[in-house]
Short mmCIF file of C-alpha atoms in Angstrom, two decimals:
data_model
loop_
_atom_site.label_atom_id
_atom_site.label_comp_id
_atom_site.label_asym_id
_atom_site.label_seq_id
_atom_site.Cartn_x
_atom_site.Cartn_y
_atom_site.Cartn_z
CA GLU W 7 85.17 74.11 106.01
CA VAL W 8 87.43 76.71 104.44
CA GLN W 9 90.95 75.39 103.97
CA VAL W 10 94.14 76.99 102.70
CA VAL W 11 97.00 74.59 102.00
CA GLN W 12 100.43 75.74 100.87
CA SER W 13 103.26 73.97 99.08
CA GLY W 14 106.20 72.63 101.04
CA ALA W 15 109.56 74.00 102.08
CA GLU W 16 112.07 74.95 99.40
CA VAL W 17 115.86 75.27 99.39
CA LYS W 18 117.22 77.29 96.49
CA LYS W 19 120.40 79.02 95.35
CA PRO W 20 120.65 82.74 94.62
CA GLY W 21 119.53 83.52 91.08
CA GLU W 22 117.17 80.56 90.84
CA SER W 23 113.44 80.91 90.22
CA LEU W 24 110.66 79.69 92.49
CA LYS W 25 106.88 79.44 92.48
CA LEU W 26 104.96 78.77 95.70
CA SER W 27 101.38 77.55 95.57
CA CYS W 28 98.37 78.09 97.81
CA LYS W 29 95.38 75.80 97.23
CA THR W 30 92.02 76.72 98.68
CA SER W 31 88.82 74.77 99.22
CA GLY W 32 85.48 75.04 100.97
CA TYR W 33 84.30 78.28 99.36
CA ARG W 34 83.86 80.01 95.99
CA PHE W 35 87.45 80.85 95.05
CA ALA W 36 86.46 83.78 92.83
CA HIS W 37 84.54 85.50 95.63
CA TYR W 38 87.46 86.38 97.91
CA TRP W 39 90.80 88.04 97.33
CA ILE W 40 93.91 86.10 98.38
CA GLY W 41 96.98 87.66 99.95
CA TRP W 42 100.61 86.80 100.68
CA VAL W 43 102.53 87.68 103.85
CA ARG W 44 106.24 87.35 104.58
CA GLN W 45 107.62 86.60 108.00
CA THR W 46 111.24 87.08 108.95
CA PRO W 47 112.73 87.01 112.45
CA GLY W 48 113.82 90.59 112.23
CA LYS W 49 110.73 92.18 110.67
CA GLY W 50 107.73 90.20 111.85
CA LEU W 51 104.77 90.00 109.44
CA GLU W 52 104.89 91.99 106.20
CA TRP W 53 102.00 92.22 103.77
CA MET W 54 103.25 91.56 100.22
CA GLY W 55 100.20 91.85 98.02
CA ILE W 56 96.68 90.72 97.27
CA ILE W 57 94.96 89.36 94.17
CA ASN W 58 91.33 89.21 93.09
CA PRO W 59 90.77 85.74 91.60
CA GLU W 60 87.75 87.06 89.70
CA ASP W 61 89.79 89.24 87.35
CA SER W 62 93.43 88.81 88.52
CA ASN W 63 93.54 92.44 89.65
CA ILE W 64 96.61 92.73 91.91
CA THR W 65 97.70 95.26 94.52
CA TYR W 66 101.31 94.97 95.64
CA SER W 67 102.80 96.45 98.76
CA PRO W 68 105.28 99.13 97.62
CA SER W 69 107.98 97.15 99.42
CA PHE W 70 107.44 94.14 97.15
CA GLN W 71 106.36 95.74 93.86
CA GLY W 72 108.67 94.45 91.13
CA GLN W 73 110.25 91.87 93.43
CA VAL W 74 107.63 89.11 93.19
CA THR W 75 104.69 88.10 90.99
CA ILE W 76 101.31 87.02 92.34
CA SER W 77 98.92 85.04 90.15
CA VAL W 78 96.00 82.61 90.30
CA ASP W 79 94.62 79.62 88.44
CA ARG W 80 90.87 79.73 88.93
CA SER W 81 90.39 76.26 87.45
CA ILE W 82 92.14 74.71 90.46
CA SER W 83 91.37 77.38 93.10
CA THR W 84 95.05 78.06 93.60
CA ALA W 85 97.12 81.19 94.08
CA TYR W 86 100.83 81.55 93.42
CA LEU W 87 103.79 83.63 94.55
CA GLN W 88 106.83 83.57 92.33
CA TRP W 89 110.33 84.92 91.98
CA SER W 90 112.37 85.01 88.78
CA SER W 91 115.72 85.44 90.53
CA LEU W 92 115.98 84.73 94.25
CA LYS W 93 118.27 86.57 96.63
CA SER W 94 119.51 85.41 100.00
CA SER W 95 117.35 88.15 101.54
CA ASP W 96 114.25 86.27 100.29
CA THR W 97 114.89 83.63 102.94
CA ALA W 98 111.72 83.71 105.02
CA LEU W 99 108.47 82.00 105.90
CA TYR W 100 105.69 82.87 103.46
CA PHE W 101 101.99 82.66 104.26
CA CYS W 102 98.97 82.94 102.03
CA ALA W 103 95.56 83.76 103.43
CA ARG W 104 92.04 84.52 102.29
CA LEU W 105 91.20 88.21 102.49
CA ARG W 106 88.01 89.33 104.17
CA THR W 107 86.72 92.82 103.56
CA SER W 108 84.29 95.28 105.03
CA GLY W 109 83.66 98.94 104.41
CA TRP W 110 86.35 99.97 106.86
CA GLY W 111 89.11 97.45 106.49
CA ASN W 112 90.54 94.19 105.26
CA TRP W 113 91.82 91.24 107.21
CA PHE W 114 93.15 87.73 106.64
CA HIS W 115 91.19 84.62 107.62
CA PRO W 116 92.04 81.80 107.46
CA TRP W 117 95.77 81.42 106.84
CA GLY W 118 97.74 78.68 105.17
CA GLN W 119 100.31 76.75 107.17
CA GLY W 120 103.25 78.62 105.64
CA SER W 121 106.03 77.75 103.18
CA LEU W 122 109.62 78.09 104.34
CA VAL W 123 112.00 79.35 101.67
CA THR W 124 115.75 79.12 102.22
CA VAL W 125 118.06 80.78 99.71
CA SER W 126 121.70 79.85 100.20
CA PRO W 127 124.75 79.45 97.89
CA SER C 4 103.72 104.47 105.20
CA TYR C 5 101.21 103.72 107.93
CA GLU C 6 102.70 102.32 111.14
CA LEU C 7 101.27 100.37 114.05
CA THR C 8 103.24 100.24 117.30
CA GLN C 9 103.13 97.40 119.83
CA PRO C 10 105.28 96.69 122.90
CA PRO C 11 107.76 93.87 122.21
CA SER C 12 106.70 91.85 125.23
CA VAL C 13 104.05 91.46 127.94
CA SER C 14 104.22 89.05 130.87
CA VAL C 15 101.41 87.84 133.11
CA SER C 16 100.80 85.04 135.60
CA PRO C 17 98.20 82.36 134.87
CA GLY C 18 94.69 83.53 135.68
CA GLN C 19 95.56 87.20 135.43
CA THR C 20 94.49 89.62 132.70
CA ALA C 21 96.83 90.49 129.85
CA ARG C 22 96.42 93.73 127.92
CA ILE C 23 98.29 94.27 124.68
CA PRO C 24 98.08 97.78 123.18
CA CYS C 25 98.54 98.78 119.57
CA SER C 26 98.75 102.42 118.55
CA GLY C 27 98.43 104.12 115.17
CA ASP C 28 97.08 107.43 113.93
CA GLY C 29 94.48 105.85 111.66
CA LEU C 30 92.94 103.61 114.29
CA SER C 31 90.42 106.27 115.23
CA LYS C 32 88.84 105.84 111.77
CA LEU C 33 89.77 102.33 110.70
CA TYR C 34 89.19 98.93 112.23
CA ALA C 35 91.92 96.87 113.85
CA TYR C 36 92.40 93.12 113.75
CA TRP C 37 94.38 90.79 116.01
CA TYR C 38 96.19 87.55 115.25
CA GLN C 39 97.66 84.95 117.58
CA GLN C 40 100.72 83.03 116.42
CA ARG C 41 101.89 80.16 118.56
CA PRO C 42 105.47 78.91 118.03
CA GLY C 43 105.83 77.03 114.77
CA GLN C 44 102.25 77.72 113.69
CA ALA C 45 100.44 80.04 111.31
CA PRO C 46 98.72 83.18 112.57
CA VAL C 47 95.10 82.77 113.67
CA LEU C 48 92.55 85.58 113.72
CA VAL C 49 91.31 86.19 117.28
CA ILE C 50 89.62 89.62 116.95
CA TYR C 51 88.23 91.46 113.91
CA LYS C 52 86.65 94.89 113.49
CA ASP C 53 88.16 96.07 116.80
CA SER C 54 86.10 93.84 119.07
CA GLU C 55 84.36 91.02 117.19
CA ARG C 56 85.38 87.45 117.98
CA PRO C 57 85.45 84.77 115.25
CA SER C 58 83.69 81.52 115.95
CA GLY C 59 85.83 79.12 117.92
CA ILE C 60 87.80 81.81 119.76
CA PRO C 61 87.31 81.65 123.54
CA ASP C 62 85.38 84.52 125.10
CA ARG C 63 88.35 85.38 127.31
CA PHE C 64 89.69 87.20 124.22
CA SER C 65 88.26 90.69 123.72
CA GLY C 66 89.19 93.86 121.90
CA SER C 67 88.56 97.56 122.41
CA ASN C 68 89.30 100.85 120.66
CA SER C 69 89.95 104.15 122.39
CA GLY C 70 90.83 106.46 119.52
CA THR C 71 94.35 105.93 118.25
CA THR C 72 94.99 102.91 120.49
CA VAL C 73 93.37 99.52 120.29
CA THR C 74 93.82 96.90 122.98
CA LEU C 75 93.64 93.13 122.96
CA THR C 76 92.59 91.86 126.38
CA ILE C 77 92.95 88.25 127.47
CA SER C 78 91.11 87.54 130.71
CA GLY C 79 92.05 84.57 132.88
CA VAL C 80 95.22 83.90 130.90
CA GLN C 81 96.09 80.25 130.37
CA ALA C 82 99.43 78.65 129.52
CA GLU C 83 98.17 77.92 125.99
CA ASP C 84 97.78 81.67 125.39
CA GLU C 85 101.57 82.10 125.35
CA ALA C 86 102.20 83.29 121.80
CA ASP C 87 103.04 86.26 119.62
CA TYR C 88 100.16 88.65 119.00
CA TYR C 89 100.00 90.98 116.01
CA CYS C 90 97.64 93.86 115.36
CA GLN C 91 96.77 94.79 111.79
CA SER C 92 94.88 97.55 110.06
CA THR C 93 94.68 99.24 106.67
CA ASP C 94 95.67 102.69 105.48
CA SER C 95 93.13 105.39 104.72
CA SER C 96 92.60 104.05 101.19
CA GLY C 97 91.42 100.79 102.71
CA VAL C 98 93.69 98.87 100.35
CA TYR C 99 97.14 98.68 101.89
CA LEU C 100 97.40 96.47 104.94
CA THR C 101 99.93 96.91 107.70
CA PHE C 102 100.94 94.86 110.73
CA GLY C 103 102.25 95.91 114.08
CA GLY C 104 105.66 94.58 115.09
CA GLY C 105 104.15 91.92 117.33
CA THR C 106 104.03 91.37 121.08
CA LYS C 107 105.34 88.24 122.75
CA LEU C 108 103.00 87.22 125.56
CA THR C 109 104.78 85.23 128.23
CA VAL C 110 102.75 83.31 130.80
CA LEU C 111 104.92 83.15 133.89
#
């Protein structure tokens, strides 16, 4: 069974750094891209970026380019989303998910349970 | 940027049919995907490639494409179907994903 398990909730102050993890199991990690999605009450679901675990090739959404860093550790089948300096506007629920692809589109399945990030002074 | 438009809310009575539309210029050429998100839970894929159903999804969920509008149809709606539903597609490059704004399905 394919499983995607994310790290727990975090409470941080503005300016602090943070690294969320996303551990996968039940399939060959290198064979599927992994993506990150942000959810905020006002903006719904927003795709942030995707990474190919095979070669760490990354595509960021223009909205998140330069704001976050996506990476993987193939040895432990885990993907990461990190910030070097958090802002209060980064407060949100973050999901990771395995990316499925076909010739005419990409989609996420399955999803992790989500990691709630709260950034407050 | 590529946009997908959904109505904010749809309401139906139990046993009726719910139809949730999603419109976008690229949908005539690119597949659409649908996710269900119950309160406090992660999104779950319910339809992929316009009309395919993943294993484990009840057959009352179906999808269709009529050009620039795709529709998620839930037949015989049950109370457990009350959730937010999001459509998703990719841009013409096939790389950049985008989500619709989501539709809250209320079962009266």
